[in-house]
mmCIF file of C-alpha atoms in Angstrom:
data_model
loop_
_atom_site.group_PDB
_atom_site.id
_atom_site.type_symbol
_atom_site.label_atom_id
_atom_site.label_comp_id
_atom_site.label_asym_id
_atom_site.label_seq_id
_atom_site.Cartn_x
_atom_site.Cartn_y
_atom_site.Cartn_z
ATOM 1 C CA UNK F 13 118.243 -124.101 -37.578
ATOM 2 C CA UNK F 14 121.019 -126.266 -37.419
ATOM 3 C CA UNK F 15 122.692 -128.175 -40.567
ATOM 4 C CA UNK F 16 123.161 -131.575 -40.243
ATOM 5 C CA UNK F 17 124.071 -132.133 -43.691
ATOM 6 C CA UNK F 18 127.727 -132.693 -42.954
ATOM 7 C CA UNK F 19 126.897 -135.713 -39.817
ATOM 8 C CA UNK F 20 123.810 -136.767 -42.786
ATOM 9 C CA UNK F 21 126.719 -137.112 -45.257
ATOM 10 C CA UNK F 22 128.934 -139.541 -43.299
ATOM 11 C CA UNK F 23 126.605 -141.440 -41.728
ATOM 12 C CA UNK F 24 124.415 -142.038 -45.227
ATOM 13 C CA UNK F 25 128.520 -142.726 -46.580
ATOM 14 C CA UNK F 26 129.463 -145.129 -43.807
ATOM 15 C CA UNK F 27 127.195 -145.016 -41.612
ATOM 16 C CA UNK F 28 129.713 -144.541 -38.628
ATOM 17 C CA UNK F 29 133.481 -144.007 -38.770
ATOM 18 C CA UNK F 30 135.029 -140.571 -39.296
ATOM 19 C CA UNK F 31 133.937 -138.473 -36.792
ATOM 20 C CA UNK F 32 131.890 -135.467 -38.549
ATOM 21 C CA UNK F 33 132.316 -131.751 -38.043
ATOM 22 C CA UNK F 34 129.343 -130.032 -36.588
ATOM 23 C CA UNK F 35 127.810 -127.128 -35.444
ATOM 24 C CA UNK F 36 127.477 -126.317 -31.978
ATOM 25 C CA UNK F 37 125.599 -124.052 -29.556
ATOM 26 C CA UNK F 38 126.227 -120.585 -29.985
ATOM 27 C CA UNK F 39 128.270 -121.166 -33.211
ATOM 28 C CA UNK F 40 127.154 -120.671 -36.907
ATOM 29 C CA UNK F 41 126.421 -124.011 -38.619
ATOM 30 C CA UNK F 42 128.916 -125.483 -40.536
ATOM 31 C CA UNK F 43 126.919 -124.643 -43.558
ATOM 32 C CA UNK F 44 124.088 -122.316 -44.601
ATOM 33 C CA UNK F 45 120.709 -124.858 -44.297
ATOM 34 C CA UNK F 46 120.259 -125.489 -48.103
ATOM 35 C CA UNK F 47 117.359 -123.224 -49.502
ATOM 36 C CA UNK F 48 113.461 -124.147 -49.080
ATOM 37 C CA UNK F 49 112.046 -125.618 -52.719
ATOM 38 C CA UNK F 50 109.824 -122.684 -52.938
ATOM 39 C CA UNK F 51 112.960 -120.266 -51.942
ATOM 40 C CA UNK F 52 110.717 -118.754 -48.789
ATOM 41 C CA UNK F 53 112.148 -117.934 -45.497
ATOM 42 C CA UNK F 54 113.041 -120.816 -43.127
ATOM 43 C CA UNK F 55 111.870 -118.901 -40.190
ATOM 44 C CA UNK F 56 108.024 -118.815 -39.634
ATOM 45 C CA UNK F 57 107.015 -115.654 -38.060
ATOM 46 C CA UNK F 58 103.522 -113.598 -37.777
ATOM 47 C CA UNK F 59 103.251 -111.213 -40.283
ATOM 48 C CA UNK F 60 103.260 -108.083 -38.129
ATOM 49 C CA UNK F 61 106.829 -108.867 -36.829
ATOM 50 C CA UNK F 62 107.963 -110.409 -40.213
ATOM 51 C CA UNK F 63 107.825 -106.935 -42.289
ATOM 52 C CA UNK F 64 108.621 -106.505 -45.683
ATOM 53 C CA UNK F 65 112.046 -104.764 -45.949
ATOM 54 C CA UNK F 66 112.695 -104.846 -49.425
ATOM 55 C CA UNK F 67 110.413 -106.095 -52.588
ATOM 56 C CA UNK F 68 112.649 -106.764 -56.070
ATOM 57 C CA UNK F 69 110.230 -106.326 -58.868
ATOM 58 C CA UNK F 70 107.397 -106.746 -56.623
ATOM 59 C CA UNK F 71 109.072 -109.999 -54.928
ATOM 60 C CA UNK F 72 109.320 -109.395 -51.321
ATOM 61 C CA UNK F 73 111.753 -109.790 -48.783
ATOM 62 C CA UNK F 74 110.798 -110.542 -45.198
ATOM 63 C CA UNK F 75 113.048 -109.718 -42.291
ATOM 64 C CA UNK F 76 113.258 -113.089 -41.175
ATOM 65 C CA UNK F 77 114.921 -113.623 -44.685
ATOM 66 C CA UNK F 78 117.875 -111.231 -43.555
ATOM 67 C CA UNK F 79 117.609 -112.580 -39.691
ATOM 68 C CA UNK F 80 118.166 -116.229 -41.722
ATOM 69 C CA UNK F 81 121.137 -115.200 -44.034
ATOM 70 C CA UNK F 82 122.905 -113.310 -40.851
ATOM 71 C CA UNK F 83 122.251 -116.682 -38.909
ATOM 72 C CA UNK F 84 124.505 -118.452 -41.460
ATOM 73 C CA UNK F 85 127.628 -115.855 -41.291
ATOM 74 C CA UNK F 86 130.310 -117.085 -39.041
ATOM 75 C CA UNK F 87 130.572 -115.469 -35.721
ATOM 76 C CA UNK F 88 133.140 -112.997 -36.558
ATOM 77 C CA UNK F 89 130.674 -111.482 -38.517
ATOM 78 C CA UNK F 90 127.636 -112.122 -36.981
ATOM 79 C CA UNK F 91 128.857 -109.968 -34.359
ATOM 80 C CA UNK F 92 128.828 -107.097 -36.146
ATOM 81 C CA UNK F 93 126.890 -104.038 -35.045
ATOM 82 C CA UNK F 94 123.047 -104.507 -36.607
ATOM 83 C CA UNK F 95 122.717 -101.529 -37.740
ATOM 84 C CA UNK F 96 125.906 -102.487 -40.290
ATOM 85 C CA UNK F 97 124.915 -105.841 -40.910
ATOM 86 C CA UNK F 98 121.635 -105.613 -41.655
ATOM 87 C CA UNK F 99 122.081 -103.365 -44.745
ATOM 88 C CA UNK F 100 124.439 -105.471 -45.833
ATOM 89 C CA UNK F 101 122.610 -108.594 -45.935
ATOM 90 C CA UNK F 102 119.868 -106.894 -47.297
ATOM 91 C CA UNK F 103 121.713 -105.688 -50.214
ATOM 92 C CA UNK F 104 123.120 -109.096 -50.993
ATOM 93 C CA UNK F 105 119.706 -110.555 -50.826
ATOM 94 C CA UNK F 106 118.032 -107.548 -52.944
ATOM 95 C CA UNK F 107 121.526 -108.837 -55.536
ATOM 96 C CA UNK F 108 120.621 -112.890 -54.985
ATOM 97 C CA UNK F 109 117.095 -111.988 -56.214
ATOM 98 C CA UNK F 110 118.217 -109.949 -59.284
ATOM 99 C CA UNK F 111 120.044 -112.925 -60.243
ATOM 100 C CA UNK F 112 117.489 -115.389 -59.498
ATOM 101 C CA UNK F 113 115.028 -113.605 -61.738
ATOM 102 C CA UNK F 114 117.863 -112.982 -64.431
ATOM 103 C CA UNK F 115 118.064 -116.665 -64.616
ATOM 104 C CA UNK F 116 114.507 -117.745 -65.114
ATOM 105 C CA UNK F 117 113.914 -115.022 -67.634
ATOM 106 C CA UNK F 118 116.866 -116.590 -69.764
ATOM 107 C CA UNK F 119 114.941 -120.341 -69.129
ATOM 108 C CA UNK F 120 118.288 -121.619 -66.661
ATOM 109 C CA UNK F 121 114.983 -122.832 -64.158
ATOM 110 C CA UNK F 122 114.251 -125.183 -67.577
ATOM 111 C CA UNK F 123 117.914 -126.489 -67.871
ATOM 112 C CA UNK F 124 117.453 -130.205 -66.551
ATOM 113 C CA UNK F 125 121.067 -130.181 -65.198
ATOM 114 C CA UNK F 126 120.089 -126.955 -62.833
ATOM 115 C CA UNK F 127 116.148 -128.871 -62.241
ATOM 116 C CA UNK F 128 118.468 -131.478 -60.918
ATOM 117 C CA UNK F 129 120.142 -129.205 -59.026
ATOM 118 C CA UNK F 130 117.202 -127.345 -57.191
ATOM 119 C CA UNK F 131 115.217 -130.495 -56.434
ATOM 120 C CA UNK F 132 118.477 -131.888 -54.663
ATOM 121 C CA UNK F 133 118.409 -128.728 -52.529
ATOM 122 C CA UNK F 134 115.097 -128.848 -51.870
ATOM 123 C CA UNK F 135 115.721 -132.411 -50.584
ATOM 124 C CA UNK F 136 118.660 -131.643 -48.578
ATOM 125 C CA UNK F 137 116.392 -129.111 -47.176
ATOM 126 C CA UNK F 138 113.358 -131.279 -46.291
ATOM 127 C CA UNK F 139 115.713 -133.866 -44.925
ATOM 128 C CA UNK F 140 118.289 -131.244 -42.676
ATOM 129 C CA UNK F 141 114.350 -129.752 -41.226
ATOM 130 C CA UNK F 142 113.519 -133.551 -40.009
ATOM 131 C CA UNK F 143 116.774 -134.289 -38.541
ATOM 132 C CA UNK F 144 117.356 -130.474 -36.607
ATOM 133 C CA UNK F 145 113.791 -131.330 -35.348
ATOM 134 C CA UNK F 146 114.395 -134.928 -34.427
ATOM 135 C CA UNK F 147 118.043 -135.509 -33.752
ATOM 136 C CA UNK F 148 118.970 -131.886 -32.851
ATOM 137 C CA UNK F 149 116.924 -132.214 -29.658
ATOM 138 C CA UNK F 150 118.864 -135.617 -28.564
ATOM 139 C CA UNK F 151 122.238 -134.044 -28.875
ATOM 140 C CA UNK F 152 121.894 -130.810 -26.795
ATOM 141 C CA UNK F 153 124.977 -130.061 -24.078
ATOM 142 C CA UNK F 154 122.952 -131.169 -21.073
ATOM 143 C CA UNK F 155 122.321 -135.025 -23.324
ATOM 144 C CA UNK F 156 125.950 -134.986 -24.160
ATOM 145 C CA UNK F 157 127.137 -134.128 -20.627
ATOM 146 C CA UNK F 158 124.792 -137.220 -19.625
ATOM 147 C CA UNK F 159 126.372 -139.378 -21.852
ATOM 148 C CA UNK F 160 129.864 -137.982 -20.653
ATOM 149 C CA UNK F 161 128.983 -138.843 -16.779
ATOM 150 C CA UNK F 162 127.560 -142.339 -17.768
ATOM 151 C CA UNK F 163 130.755 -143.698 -20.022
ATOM 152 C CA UNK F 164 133.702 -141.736 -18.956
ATOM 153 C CA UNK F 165 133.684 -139.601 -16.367
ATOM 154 C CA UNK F 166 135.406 -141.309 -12.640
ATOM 155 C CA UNK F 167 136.052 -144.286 -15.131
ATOM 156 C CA UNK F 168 139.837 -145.684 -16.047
ATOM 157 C CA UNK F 169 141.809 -143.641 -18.632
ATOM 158 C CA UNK F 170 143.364 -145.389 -21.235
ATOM 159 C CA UNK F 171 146.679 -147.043 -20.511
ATOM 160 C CA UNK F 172 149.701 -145.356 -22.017
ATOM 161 C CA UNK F 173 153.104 -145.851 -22.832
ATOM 162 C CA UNK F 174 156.245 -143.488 -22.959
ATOM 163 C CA UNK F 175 158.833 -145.530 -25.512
ATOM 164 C CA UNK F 176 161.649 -144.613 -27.739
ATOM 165 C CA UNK F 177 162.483 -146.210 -30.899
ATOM 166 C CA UNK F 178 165.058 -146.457 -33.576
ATOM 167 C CA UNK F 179 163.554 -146.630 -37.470
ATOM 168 C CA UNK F 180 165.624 -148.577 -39.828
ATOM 169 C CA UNK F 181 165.402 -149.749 -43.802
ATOM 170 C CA UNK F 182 166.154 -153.570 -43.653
ATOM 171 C CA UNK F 183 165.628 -156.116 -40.985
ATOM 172 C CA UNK F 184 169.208 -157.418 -40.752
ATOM 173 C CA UNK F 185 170.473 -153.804 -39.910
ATOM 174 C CA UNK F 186 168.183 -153.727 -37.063
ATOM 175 C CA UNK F 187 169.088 -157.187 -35.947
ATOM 176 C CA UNK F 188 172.856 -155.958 -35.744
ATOM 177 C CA UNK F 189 171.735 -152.451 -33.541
ATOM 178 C CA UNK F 190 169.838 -154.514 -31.490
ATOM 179 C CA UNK F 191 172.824 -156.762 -30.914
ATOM 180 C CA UNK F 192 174.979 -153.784 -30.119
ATOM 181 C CA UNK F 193 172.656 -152.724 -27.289
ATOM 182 C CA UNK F 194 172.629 -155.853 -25.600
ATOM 183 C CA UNK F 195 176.441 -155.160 -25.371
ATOM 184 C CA UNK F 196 175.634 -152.019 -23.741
ATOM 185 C CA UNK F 197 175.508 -149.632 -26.447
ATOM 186 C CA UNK F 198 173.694 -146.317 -25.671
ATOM 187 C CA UNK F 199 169.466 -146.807 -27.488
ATOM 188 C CA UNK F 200 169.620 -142.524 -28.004
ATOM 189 C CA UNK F 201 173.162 -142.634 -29.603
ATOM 190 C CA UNK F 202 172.600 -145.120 -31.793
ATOM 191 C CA UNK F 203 169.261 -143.437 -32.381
ATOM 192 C CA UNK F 204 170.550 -140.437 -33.335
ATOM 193 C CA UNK F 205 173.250 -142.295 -35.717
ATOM 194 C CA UNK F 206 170.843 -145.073 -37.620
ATOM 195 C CA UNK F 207 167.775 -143.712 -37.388
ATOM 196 C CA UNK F 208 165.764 -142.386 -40.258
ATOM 197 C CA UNK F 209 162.853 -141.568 -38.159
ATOM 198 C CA UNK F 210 162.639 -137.750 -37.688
ATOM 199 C CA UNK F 211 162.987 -137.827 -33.833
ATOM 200 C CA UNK F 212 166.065 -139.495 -34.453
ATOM 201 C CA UNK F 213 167.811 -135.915 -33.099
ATOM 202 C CA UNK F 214 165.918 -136.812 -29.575
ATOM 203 C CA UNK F 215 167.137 -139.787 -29.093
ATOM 204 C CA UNK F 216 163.993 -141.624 -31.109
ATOM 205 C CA UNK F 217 161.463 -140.610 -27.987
ATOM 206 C CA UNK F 218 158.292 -140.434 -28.776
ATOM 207 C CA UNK F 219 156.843 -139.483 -25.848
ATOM 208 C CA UNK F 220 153.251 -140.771 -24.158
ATOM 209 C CA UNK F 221 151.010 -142.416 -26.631
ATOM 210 C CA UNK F 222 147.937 -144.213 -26.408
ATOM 211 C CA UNK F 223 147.774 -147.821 -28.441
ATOM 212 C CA UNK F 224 145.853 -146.839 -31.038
ATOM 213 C CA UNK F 225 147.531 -143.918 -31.856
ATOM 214 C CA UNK F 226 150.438 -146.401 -33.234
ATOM 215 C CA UNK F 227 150.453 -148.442 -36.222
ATOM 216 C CA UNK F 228 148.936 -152.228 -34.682
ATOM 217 C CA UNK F 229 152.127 -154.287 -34.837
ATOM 218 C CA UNK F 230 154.048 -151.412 -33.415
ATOM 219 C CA UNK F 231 151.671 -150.808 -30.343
ATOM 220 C CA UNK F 232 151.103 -154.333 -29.823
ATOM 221 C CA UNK F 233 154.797 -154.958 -29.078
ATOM 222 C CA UNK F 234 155.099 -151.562 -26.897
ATOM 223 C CA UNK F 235 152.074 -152.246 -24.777
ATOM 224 C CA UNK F 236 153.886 -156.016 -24.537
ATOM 225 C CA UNK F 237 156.741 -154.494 -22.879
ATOM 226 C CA UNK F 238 157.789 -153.567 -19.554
ATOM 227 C CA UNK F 239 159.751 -149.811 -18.501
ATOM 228 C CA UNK F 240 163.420 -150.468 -19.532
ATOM 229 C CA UNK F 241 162.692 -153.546 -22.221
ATOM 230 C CA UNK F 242 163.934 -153.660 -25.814
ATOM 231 C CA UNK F 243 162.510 -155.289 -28.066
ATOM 232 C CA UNK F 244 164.261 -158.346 -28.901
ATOM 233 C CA UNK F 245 163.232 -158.791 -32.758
ATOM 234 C CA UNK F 246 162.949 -156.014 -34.785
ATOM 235 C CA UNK F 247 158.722 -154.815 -35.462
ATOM 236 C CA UNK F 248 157.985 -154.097 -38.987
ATOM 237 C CA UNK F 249 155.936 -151.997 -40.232
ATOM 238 C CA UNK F 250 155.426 -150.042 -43.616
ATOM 239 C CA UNK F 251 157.869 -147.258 -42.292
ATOM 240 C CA UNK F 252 160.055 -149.883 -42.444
ATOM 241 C CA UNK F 253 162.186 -152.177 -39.367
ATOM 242 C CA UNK F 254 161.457 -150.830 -35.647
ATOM 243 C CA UNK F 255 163.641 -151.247 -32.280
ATOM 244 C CA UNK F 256 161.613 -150.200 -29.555
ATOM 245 C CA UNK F 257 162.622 -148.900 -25.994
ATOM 246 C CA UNK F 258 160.109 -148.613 -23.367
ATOM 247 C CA UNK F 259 160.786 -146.503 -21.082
ATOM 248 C CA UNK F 260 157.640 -145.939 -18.977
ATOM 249 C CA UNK F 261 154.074 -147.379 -18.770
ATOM 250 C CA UNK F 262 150.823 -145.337 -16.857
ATOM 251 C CA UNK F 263 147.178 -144.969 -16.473
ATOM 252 C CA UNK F 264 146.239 -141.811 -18.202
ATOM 253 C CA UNK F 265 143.612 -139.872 -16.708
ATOM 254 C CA UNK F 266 139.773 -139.483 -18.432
ATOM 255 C CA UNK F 267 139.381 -136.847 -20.858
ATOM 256 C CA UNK F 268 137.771 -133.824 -19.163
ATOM 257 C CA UNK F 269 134.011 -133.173 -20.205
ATOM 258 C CA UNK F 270 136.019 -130.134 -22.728
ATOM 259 C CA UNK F 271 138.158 -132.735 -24.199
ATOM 260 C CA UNK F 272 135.809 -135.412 -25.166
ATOM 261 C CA UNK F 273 132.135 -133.235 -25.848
ATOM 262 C CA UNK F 274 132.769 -133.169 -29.426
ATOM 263 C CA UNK F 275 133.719 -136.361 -30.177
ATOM 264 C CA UNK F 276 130.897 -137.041 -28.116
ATOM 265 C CA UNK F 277 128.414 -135.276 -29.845
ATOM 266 C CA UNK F 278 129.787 -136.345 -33.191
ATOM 267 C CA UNK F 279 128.977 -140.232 -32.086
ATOM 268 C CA UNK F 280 125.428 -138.996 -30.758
ATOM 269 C CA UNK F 281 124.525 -137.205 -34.235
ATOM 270 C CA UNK F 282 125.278 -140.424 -35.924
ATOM 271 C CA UNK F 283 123.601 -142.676 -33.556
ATOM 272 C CA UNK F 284 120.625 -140.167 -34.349
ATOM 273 C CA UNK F 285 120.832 -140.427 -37.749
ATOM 274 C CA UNK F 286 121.060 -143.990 -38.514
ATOM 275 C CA UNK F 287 117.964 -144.268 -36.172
ATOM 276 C CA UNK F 288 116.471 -142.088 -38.097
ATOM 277 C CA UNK F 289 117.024 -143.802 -41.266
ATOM 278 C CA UNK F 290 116.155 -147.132 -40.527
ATOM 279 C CA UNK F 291 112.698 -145.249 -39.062
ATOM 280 C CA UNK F 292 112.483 -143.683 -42.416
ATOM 281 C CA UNK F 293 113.284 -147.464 -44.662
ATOM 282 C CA UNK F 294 110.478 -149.389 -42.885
ATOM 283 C CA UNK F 295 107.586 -150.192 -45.236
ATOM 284 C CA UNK F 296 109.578 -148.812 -47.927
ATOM 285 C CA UNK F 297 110.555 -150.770 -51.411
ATOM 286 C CA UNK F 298 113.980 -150.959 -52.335
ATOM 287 C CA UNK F 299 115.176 -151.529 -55.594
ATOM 288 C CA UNK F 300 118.837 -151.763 -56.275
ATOM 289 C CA UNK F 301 120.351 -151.736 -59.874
ATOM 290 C CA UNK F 302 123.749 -151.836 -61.851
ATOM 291 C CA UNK F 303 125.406 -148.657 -62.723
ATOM 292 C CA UNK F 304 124.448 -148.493 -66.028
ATOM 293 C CA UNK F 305 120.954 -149.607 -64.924
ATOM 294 C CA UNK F 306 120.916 -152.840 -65.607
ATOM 295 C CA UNK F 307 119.392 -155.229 -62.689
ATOM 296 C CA UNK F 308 121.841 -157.345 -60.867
ATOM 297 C CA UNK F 309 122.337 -161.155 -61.495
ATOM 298 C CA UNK F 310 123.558 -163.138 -58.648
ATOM 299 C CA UNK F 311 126.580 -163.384 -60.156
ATOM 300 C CA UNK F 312 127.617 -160.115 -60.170
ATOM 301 C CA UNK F 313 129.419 -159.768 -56.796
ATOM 302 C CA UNK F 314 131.304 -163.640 -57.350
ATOM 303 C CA UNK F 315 134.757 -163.837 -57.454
ATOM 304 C CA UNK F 316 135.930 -164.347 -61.197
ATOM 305 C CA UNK F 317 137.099 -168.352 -62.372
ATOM 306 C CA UNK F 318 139.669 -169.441 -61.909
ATOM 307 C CA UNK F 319 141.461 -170.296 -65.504
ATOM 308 C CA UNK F 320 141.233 -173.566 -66.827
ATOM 309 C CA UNK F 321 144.425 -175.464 -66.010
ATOM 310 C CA UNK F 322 145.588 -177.177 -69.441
ATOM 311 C CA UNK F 323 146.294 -180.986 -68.876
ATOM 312 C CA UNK F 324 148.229 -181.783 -71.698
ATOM 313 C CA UNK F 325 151.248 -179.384 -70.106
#
């Protein structure tokens, strides 16, 4: 079974933004599913080819158990020979149980800090089994390709542009550099003199880049500009006062199918999810309070007063 915990996480955070790592086909999930509430196997499987393989105090343990724990090993090691891994996980799962049973004798299943603990699992359980059943389904390579043909592929690239800049502390030091290259003066040797940025040694190039992989007021000026323009005021920004050289402009080509599948997927997940939980809220009450429990007055979100002004000053 695939985790979604880690797309459930940013999407119940956000709901949308950061893309969110995954686990894909043929890879190990980014994280072990979280254990069932009443610590069984997640795999359902007939009894006859489900055997026993161990029992720890008379507590069995199934081989879908093992085949469950080996699932969640990354693939370096799932690729180990069976006949090594499978003892292996057995023995840590023979040592899990030992523990486990160590800690209820001592009352730790009683400690409401760990109660709090175990029924969080067992909900992050319940809720990664609905969304691998649900949303897993919608995301699969075939769904994503799909999407891929339908919103990218034999569509436009992005439009990119190849400029050069110098990076300077104050605004009237730029004005002066940009007055010295109207006069002719070389952009990469002054560049390599003024600049503070760290590709001032290349001349301030910083090769192809797409407009929002710059900070806004720098790309909107670049993608303003035209091969062999300088900018004629310096651009500020929090790096501090920009000159800007452009020094080519083209139509980048569409991400191949390899380049954009996972960002892709990631926006698929999510669209899954919040689908999912706005499914899930209908018919449901929904009671929000303070932090410290109290229930909210409609002032709490306003904007403070304003202090009184005193008229006698």
């Amino acid at each position: 079974m695939r985790s979604f915990s880690l797309a459930v996480i940013g999407v119940l955070a956000g709901l949308g933004g950061t893309a969110l790592a995954q686990s894909t086909p043929g890879q190990a999930p980014a994280q072990s599913p979280a254990p069932s509430p009443a610590g069984q196997a997640q795999t359902t499987a007939p009894a006859e080819s489900d055997p026993v393989v161990a029992t720890v105090n008379g507590s069995p343990i199934h081989a879908s158990d093992v085949r469950d724990a080996m699932a969640g090993l990354p693939a370096e090691y799932r690729n180990l020979p069976q006949k090594m891994l499978f003892p292996m996980m057995l023995d840590q799962l023979i040592d899990r149980k030992a523990l486990v049973m160590l800690a209820e004798k001592q009352g730790l299943n009683k400690d409401p800090q760990v109660e709090r603990q175990m029924a969080r699992a067992a909900d992050g359980a319940l809720q990664n089994a609905l969304l691998s059943r649900d949303v897993g389904p919608l995301v699969t390579d075939a769904k994503v390709k799909e999407r891929y043909d339908a919103t990218i592929a034999n569509k436009p690239g992005e439009e990119e542009v190849h400029a050069a800049h110098i990076l300077v502390a104050s605004e009237d030091e730029a004005k002066k550099l940009i007055a010295q290259l109207k006069g002719g003066a070389d952009f990469a040797k002054l560049a390599k003199e003024h600049s503070t940025d760290p590709g001032a040694a290349q001349g301030g190039d910083l090769g192809w880049f797409k407009k929002g992989d710059m900070l806004p007021a720098f790309a909107d000026a670049a993608f303003a500009m035209q091969p062999g323009q300088i900018s004629e005021t310096p651009v500020h920004t929090q790096y501090g006062w920009h000159i800007i050289k452009v020094e080519g402009r083209r139509q980048a080509p569409p991400p191949t199918f390899a380049q954009a599948r996972d960002q892709l997927r990631q926006d698929m997940i999510q669209e899954g999810v919040r689908k999912m939980v706005a499914q899930a809220k209908q018919g449901l009450t929904i009671q929000r309070f303070n932090a410290d429990g109290s229930a909210p007055k409609a002032t709490d979100s306003a904007e403070p007063p304003a202090p009184a002004s005193d008229a006698k000053q």
